[in-house]
Coordinates of C-alpha atoms in Angstrom, one line a residue:
X149 CA 25.5 28.6 12.9
X150 CA 24.7 28.2 9.1
X151 CA 23.4 24.8 8.0
X152 CA 22.3 23.0 5.0
X153 CA 19.5 20.4 5.3
X154 CA 16.7 18.4 3.9
X155 CA 13.2 19.5 4.9
X156 CA 9.9 18.3 4.1
X157 CA 7.1 21.1 4.2
X158 CA 3.9 19.2 3.1
X159 CA 2.6 15.7 3.6
X160 CA 3.3 13.7 0.3
X161 CA 5.7 16.4 -0.7
X162 CA 9.3 16.1 -1.7
X163 CA 12.5 16.9 0.5
X164 CA 13.9 20.4 -0.1
X165 CA 17.5 21.2 0.5
X166 CA 17.7 24.5 2.0
X167 CA 19.8 26.9 4.1
X168 CA 19.0 26.8 7.7
X169 CA 20.1 28.5 10.8
X170 CA 21.0 26.3 13.8
X171 CA 20.5 27.7 17.3
X172 CA 23.2 27.9 20.2
X173 CA 23.1 24.9 22.4
X174 CA 21.6 25.3 25.7
X175 CA 23.2 24.4 29.0
X176 CA 22.4 20.6 28.6
X177 CA 22.7 20.4 24.7
X178 CA 25.4 19.8 22.1
X179 CA 26.2 21.2 18.6
X180 CA 26.8 18.1 16.4
X181 CA 28.8 18.5 13.0
X182 CA 26.5 15.9 11.2
X183 CA 29.0 13.6 8.9
X184 CA 26.6 10.9 8.0
X185 CA 22.8 9.9 7.8
X186 CA 21.1 6.6 7.2
X187 CA 18.0 6.7 5.1
X188 CA 15.5 5.0 7.6
X189 CA 11.9 4.1 6.4
X190 CA 10.7 5.6 9.8
X191 CA 11.5 9.4 8.1
X192 CA 9.0 8.5 5.4
X193 CA 6.2 8.1 7.7
X194 CA 6.3 11.7 8.4
X195 CA 6.2 12.2 4.7
X196 CA 3.1 10.0 3.9
X197 CA 1.0 11.2 7.0
X198 CA 1.1 7.8 8.7
X199 CA 2.5 9.6 11.6
X200 CA 0.9 13.1 12.4
X201 CA 3.6 15.9 13.2
X202 CA 3.8 19.5 12.4
X203 CA 5.8 20.6 9.6
X204 CA 7.9 21.9 8.2
X205 CA 10.8 19.3 9.6
X206 CA 14.2 18.5 9.0
X207 CA 14.7 14.9 8.3
X208 CA 16.9 12.2 9.7
X209 CA 17.6 10.6 12.8
X210 CA 20.1 7.9 12.2
X211 CA 23.2 10.1 12.4
X212 CA 26.8 10.1 13.3
X213 CA 29.3 13.1 13.7
X214 CA 31.7 15.2 15.8
X215 CA 30.8 17.2 18.5
X216 CA 31.6 20.9 18.0
X217 CA 30.3 22.7 21.2
X218 CA 28.7 21.9 24.6
X219 CA 26.4 23.5 26.8
X220 CA 27.7 24.8 30.3
X221 CA 26.2 21.4 32.0
X222 CA 26.9 18.9 29.5
X223 CA 29.0 16.0 31.1
X224 CA 28.4 12.9 28.6
X225 CA 30.5 14.4 25.7
X226 CA 32.9 17.0 24.9
X227 CA 34.1 19.0 21.7
X228 CA 35.9 16.5 19.3
X229 CA 34.0 13.5 20.6
X230 CA 32.7 11.1 17.6
X231 CA 29.0 10.5 18.5
X232 CA 25.8 8.5 17.3
X233 CA 22.7 10.3 17.8
X234 CA 19.8 8.6 19.7
X235 CA 16.4 8.8 18.3
X236 CA 14.9 8.3 21.9
X237 CA 16.8 10.0 24.7
X238 CA 18.4 7.9 27.5
X239 CA 18.4 9.8 30.6
X240 CA 19.4 7.1 32.8
X241 CA 17.6 8.5 35.7
X242 CA 13.8 8.2 34.9
X243 CA 11.8 5.2 36.0
X244 CA 12.4 3.2 32.7
X245 CA 16.0 4.0 32.5
X246 CA 16.4 3.1 36.1
X247 CA 14.8 -0.6 35.2
X248 CA 17.1 -0.9 32.2
X249 CA 14.4 0.0 29.6
X250 CA 15.9 3.3 28.1
X251 CA 14.3 2.5 24.9
X252 CA 11.0 3.9 26.5
X253 CA 12.6 6.8 28.5
X254 CA 10.1 9.2 29.9
X255 CA 12.2 12.1 28.0
X256 CA 11.2 10.7 24.8
X257 CA 7.7 12.5 25.2
X258 CA 7.0 15.1 22.7
X259 CA 9.8 14.2 20.6
X260 CA 7.3 13.7 17.7
X261 CA 6.8 17.6 17.6
X262 CA 10.4 18.2 16.5
X263 CA 11.0 20.8 19.3
X264 CA 13.6 20.5 22.0
X265 CA 12.9 19.4 25.4
X266 CA 12.2 23.1 26.6
X267 CA 9.7 23.5 23.8
X268 CA 11.4 25.7 21.6
X269 CA 13.0 25.1 18.0
X270 CA 16.7 24.7 17.2
X271 CA 16.3 24.9 13.4
X272 CA 14.9 28.1 11.6
X273 CA 14.4 29.1 7.9
X274 CA 16.3 31.7 6.6
X275 CA 13.3 34.2 7.0
X276 CA 13.2 33.3 10.5
X277 CA 10.3 30.6 10.3
X278 CA 10.8 27.6 13.1
X279 CA 11.5 24.5 11.5
X280 CA 11.2 21.2 13.6
X281 CA 14.1 18.5 13.7
X282 CA 12.8 14.9 13.2
X283 CA 12.8 13.1 17.0
X284 CA 14.6 16.4 18.2
X285 CA 17.4 15.3 15.8
X286 CA 17.2 16.3 12.1
X287 CA 20.4 14.4 10.8
X288 CA 19.7 15.2 7.0
X289 CA 21.2 18.7 8.2
X290 CA 24.9 18.9 8.4
X291 CA 24.7 20.5 11.8
X292 CA 22.2 20.2 14.5
X293 CA 21.6 20.7 18.1
X294 CA 20.3 18.2 20.7
X295 CA 20.3 17.0 24.1
X296 CA 23.3 15.5 25.6
X297 CA 21.2 12.3 26.2
X298 CA 20.7 11.9 22.5
X299 CA 24.2 11.3 21.9
X300 CA 26.5 8.1 22.4
X301 CA 30.4 8.5 22.2
X302 CA 31.8 6.4 19.3
X303 CA 35.2 4.9 18.8
X304 CA 37.0 7.5 16.5
X305 CA 38.2 4.4 14.2
X306 CA 34.5 3.6 13.0
X307 CA 33.8 5.4 9.7
X308 CA 30.9 7.6 10.0
X309 CA 29.1 6.3 7.4
X310 CA 28.9 2.8 9.0
X311 CA 28.5 4.2 12.8
X312 CA 25.3 6.0 11.7
X313 CA 23.7 2.9 10.8
X314 CA 24.4 1.6 14.4
X315 CA 22.3 4.4 15.9
X316 CA 18.8 3.2 14.7
X317 CA 18.5 0.4 12.0
X318 CA 21.2 -2.0 13.4
X319 CA 20.4 -1.7 17.0
X320 CA 16.5 -1.8 16.4
X321 CA 17.0 -5.0 14.0
X322 CA 19.6 -6.9 16.0
X323 CA 17.6 -6.3 19.2
X324 CA 14.3 -7.0 17.8
X325 CA 15.8 -10.6 17.5
X326 CA 18.1 -11.2 20.4
X327 CA 15.5 -9.4 22.9
X328 CA 12.5 -10.7 21.1
X329 CA 12.8 -14.1 22.3
X330 CA 14.6 -16.0 19.5
X331 CA 16.6 -18.9 21.1
X332 CA 19.0 -21.5 20.1
X333 CA 17.3 -23.9 17.5
X334 CA 14.4 -21.7 16.7
X335 CA 12.9 -21.3 13.2
X336 CA 12.8 -17.8 12.6
X337 CA 10.7 -15.8 10.1
X338 CA 11.7 -12.4 9.2
X339 CA 9.2 -10.2 6.9
X340 CA 11.0 -7.3 5.1
X341 CA 14.6 -7.3 4.3
X342 CA 15.7 -3.4 4.8
X343 CA 18.2 -1.8 6.8
X344 CA 16.5 -3.0 10.0
X345 CA 15.3 -6.6 8.6
X346 CA 18.9 -7.5 7.7
X347 CA 19.9 -6.9 11.2
X348 CA 17.1 -8.9 12.5
X349 CA 18.4 -11.7 10.5
X350 CA 22.1 -11.2 11.9
X351 CA 20.5 -11.2 15.2
X352 CA 18.6 -14.3 14.9
X353 CA 21.7 -16.0 13.9
X354 CA 23.4 -14.8 16.9
X355 CA 20.8 -15.7 19.2
X356 CA 21.3 -19.5 18.1
X357 CA 18.3 -19.8 15.8
X358 CA 18.8 -22.9 13.2
X359 CA 16.7 -21.5 10.4
X360 CA 16.2 -17.9 9.5
X361 CA 13.7 -17.5 6.4
X362 CA 13.2 -14.1 5.0
X363 CA 10.0 -12.9 3.1
X364 CA 10.5 -9.9 0.7
X365 CA 8.9 -9.1 -2.7
X366 CA 12.1 -7.7 -4.1
X367 CA 14.3 -9.8 -5.9
X368 CA 17.4 -8.0 -4.8
X369 CA 16.5 -8.4 -1.3
X370 CA 16.0 -12.2 -1.6
X371 CA 19.4 -12.4 -3.3
X372 CA 21.1 -10.5 -0.4
X373 CA 19.4 -12.4 2.5
X374 CA 22.0 -15.2 2.7
X375 CA 24.7 -12.4 3.1
X376 CA 23.4 -11.7 6.5
X377 CA 22.7 -15.2 7.4
X378 CA 19.3 -16.2 6.2
X379 CA 19.0 -19.8 5.5
X380 CA 16.2 -19.3 2.8
X381 CA 14.3 -16.5 1.1
X382 CA 10.8 -16.1 -0.5
X383 CA 8.7 -13.5 -2.3
X384 CA 5.8 -14.2 0.0
X385 CA 4.8 -16.1 3.2
X386 CA 2.6 -18.4 0.9
X387 CA 5.7 -19.3 -1.0
X388 CA 7.7 -19.8 2.4
X389 CA 5.0 -21.8 4.0
X390 CA 5.7 -25.3 2.6
X391 CA 9.3 -24.8 4.0
X392 CA 8.3 -23.4 7.3
X393 CA 5.7 -26.5 7.7
X394 CA 8.7 -29.2 6.9
X395 CA 11.1 -27.3 9.3
X396 CA 8.3 -27.4 12.0
X397 CA 6.1 -30.4 11.4
X398 CA 3.5 -28.0 10.6
X399 CA 3.4 -26.2 13.9
X400 CA 4.8 -22.9 12.8
X401 CA 7.8 -20.6 13.4
X402 CA 8.6 -19.8 16.7
X403 CA 9.3 -16.0 16.3
X404 CA 8.1 -14.3 13.5
X405 CA 9.8 -10.5 13.1
X406 CA 7.8 -7.9 11.0
X407 CA 10.5 -5.3 9.7
X408 CA 8.2 -4.3 6.5
X409 CA 8.5 -0.8 5.4
X410 CA 4.9 -0.1 6.2
X411 CA 2.6 -2.3 8.5
X412 CA -0.9 -2.6 8.8
X413 CA -3.5 -5.1 10.6
X414 CA -3.4 -7.5 7.6
X415 CA 0.5 -8.1 7.7
X416 CA 0.4 -8.4 11.5
X417 CA -2.2 -11.1 11.0
X418 CA -0.4 -13.0 8.3
X419 CA 2.9 -13.0 10.4
X420 CA 0.8 -14.2 13.4
X421 CA -0.5 -17.0 11.6
X422 CA 2.9 -18.4 10.9
X423 CA 3.7 -18.6 14.5
X424 CA 3.2 -21.9 16.4
X425 CA 2.5 -22.8 20.2
X426 CA 3.8 -20.2 22.6
X427 CA 5.6 -18.6 19.6
X428 CA 6.0 -14.8 19.6
X429 CA 4.9 -12.3 16.7
X430 CA 7.6 -9.4 17.2
X431 CA 6.6 -6.1 15.5
X432 CA 9.3 -3.6 14.5
X433 CA 7.6 -1.8 11.7
X434 CA 5.5 1.7 11.9
X435 CA 2.7 2.2 9.6
X436 CA -1.1 2.4 9.9
X437 CA -2.8 3.6 13.1
X438 CA -6.0 1.6 12.5
X439 CA -7.3 -0.1 15.7
X440 CA -7.6 -3.4 14.0
X441 CA -5.6 -6.5 13.7
X442 CA -6.6 -9.8 12.1
X443 CA -5.6 -12.1 14.7
X444 CA -7.7 -14.8 16.1
X445 CA -8.4 -14.3 20.0
X446 CA -8.9 -18.0 20.1
X447 CA -5.3 -18.7 18.6
X448 CA -4.1 -16.1 20.7
X449 CA -5.1 -17.8 23.8
X450 CA -5.2 -21.6 23.0
X451 CA -1.9 -21.7 21.6
X452 CA -0.5 -19.4 24.2
X453 CA 1.2 -17.1 21.4
X454 CA 2.1 -13.5 21.9
X455 CA 2.5 -10.4 20.2
X456 CA 5.4 -8.4 21.2
X457 CA 6.0 -4.6 20.2
X458 CA 9.6 -3.8 20.0
X459 CA 10.9 0.0 20.2
X460 CA 14.7 0.5 19.6
X461 CA 15.1 -3.2 19.6
X462 CA 14.2 -3.1 23.3
X463 CA 18.1 -2.4 23.8
X464 CA 20.0 0.0 26.0
X465 CA 21.6 1.9 23.3
X466 CA 24.1 3.6 25.4
X467 CA 25.6 0.3 26.5
X468 CA 24.4 -1.7 23.2
X469 CA 25.8 0.7 20.5
X470 CA 29.6 0.3 21.7
X471 CA 29.2 -3.3 21.9
X472 CA 27.7 -3.7 18.5
X473 CA 30.7 -1.5 17.2
X474 CA 33.1 -3.8 19.0
X475 CA 31.1 -6.8 17.3
X476 CA 31.6 -5.3 14.0
X477 CA 35.5 -5.1 15.0
X478 CA 35.9 -8.4 15.4
X479 CA 34.1 -9.3 12.2
X480 CA 31.0 -10.9 14.3
X481 CA 28.4 -8.8 12.5
X482 CA 28.5 -7.1 9.1
X483 CA 27.9 -3.4 8.8
X484 CA 29.7 -2.5 5.7
X485 CA 27.4 -4.8 3.7
X486 CA 24.5 -2.9 4.8
X487 CA 25.4 0.1 3.0
X488 CA 24.2 -0.5 -0.8
X489 CA 24.9 3.3 -1.8
X490 CA 26.1 6.7 -0.6
X491 CA 24.3 9.7 -1.6
X492 CA 24.8 13.7 -1.5
X493 CA 22.4 15.7 0.3
X494 CA 21.1 17.2 -3.0
X495 CA 20.4 13.5 -4.2
X496 CA 18.0 13.1 -1.2
X497 CA 14.8 12.3 -3.2
X498 CA 16.8 10.0 -5.4
X499 CA 17.6 8.2 -2.3
X500 CA 14.1 8.1 -1.0
X501 CA 12.9 6.8 -4.7
X502 CA 15.5 4.2 -4.2
X503 CA 14.5 3.0 -0.7
X504 CA 10.5 2.9 -2.0
X505 CA 12.2 0.8 -5.0
X506 CA 13.8 -1.5 -2.9
X507 CA 17.2 -1.0 -4.6
X508 CA 19.1 -0.4 -1.3
X509 CA 19.5 -2.3 1.9
X510 CA 20.5 1.1 3.4
X511 CA 21.4 4.1 1.6
X512 CA 23.6 6.7 3.4
X513 CA 23.6 10.4 3.2
X514 CA 27.3 11.8 3.3
X515 CA 27.4 15.4 4.1
X516 CA 29.7 18.1 2.9
X517 CA 31.5 20.7 5.2

């Protein structure tokens, strides 16, 4: 199968749009005609080197499309089905899936290599050079082959450019709030209003938070925060602190959710410092791998605070993605408003530049076929 995709060849390089060969699906794999892909900041960590992966690599993991072909043992989907892609498999049978924790499915091991579960490549360059796919996907290509456990069937009436967002950013952000400990009456801080942060705001309001305060240095993001349910927005935690103190009698927020584009130990420490007694600092963002966090052990113990890591919103995407889309149908969650701009694949570097500049809540690549 011939395909066209955006590939990163070197750390700090530019995405290159090029022709690719896509292999035949194996017995448990599916060929997906990718219709749309969200631009998630996680892909940028492969470019900057924050995440050390073998290059070259086809970008993209937040996708939606149509199943073109299936392997002989595939049972989850069939040709013609509309699907969302899962950046972590949900096998349903490993220890963690059996415990309802498919967001840490054992079959996610090795996904950073970009190779299929059998260790071989599904993308190749025109000269035969193997090319990985981000999280074994590569939704910046208009066709991909992935394991059936990385797909979830979608209702056919949901537009692809909206459905793709639920496969990562929406599920991750929304889940970070509802599964991260937000309760009715809480005061919540969300740091960073991108495609994940906007949905953390939505999730916090749905979980019953009375106040959801957004911090983002970009004016446009502050202006948009109220669209998703934020009750206040500021450029920095320092600017937000007087309101936090007023709302909590100086005690601190109940939950702080970190959804910035790139996190480090100082940012975690800053968020942790805003959390009150028995509160939770929820970490969603990816970034530095340094073994240091600017947190006081005494505060952690004496005030019974928690730091909670969240992967995929700690949700069960096979069940939660259809549920989120049903909420969208009912008008109880906003998806259309997340899409600031749509791009053709040849505009990929402009899309990334816009993401870095904070011009978009979410940009979406719409593929041609």
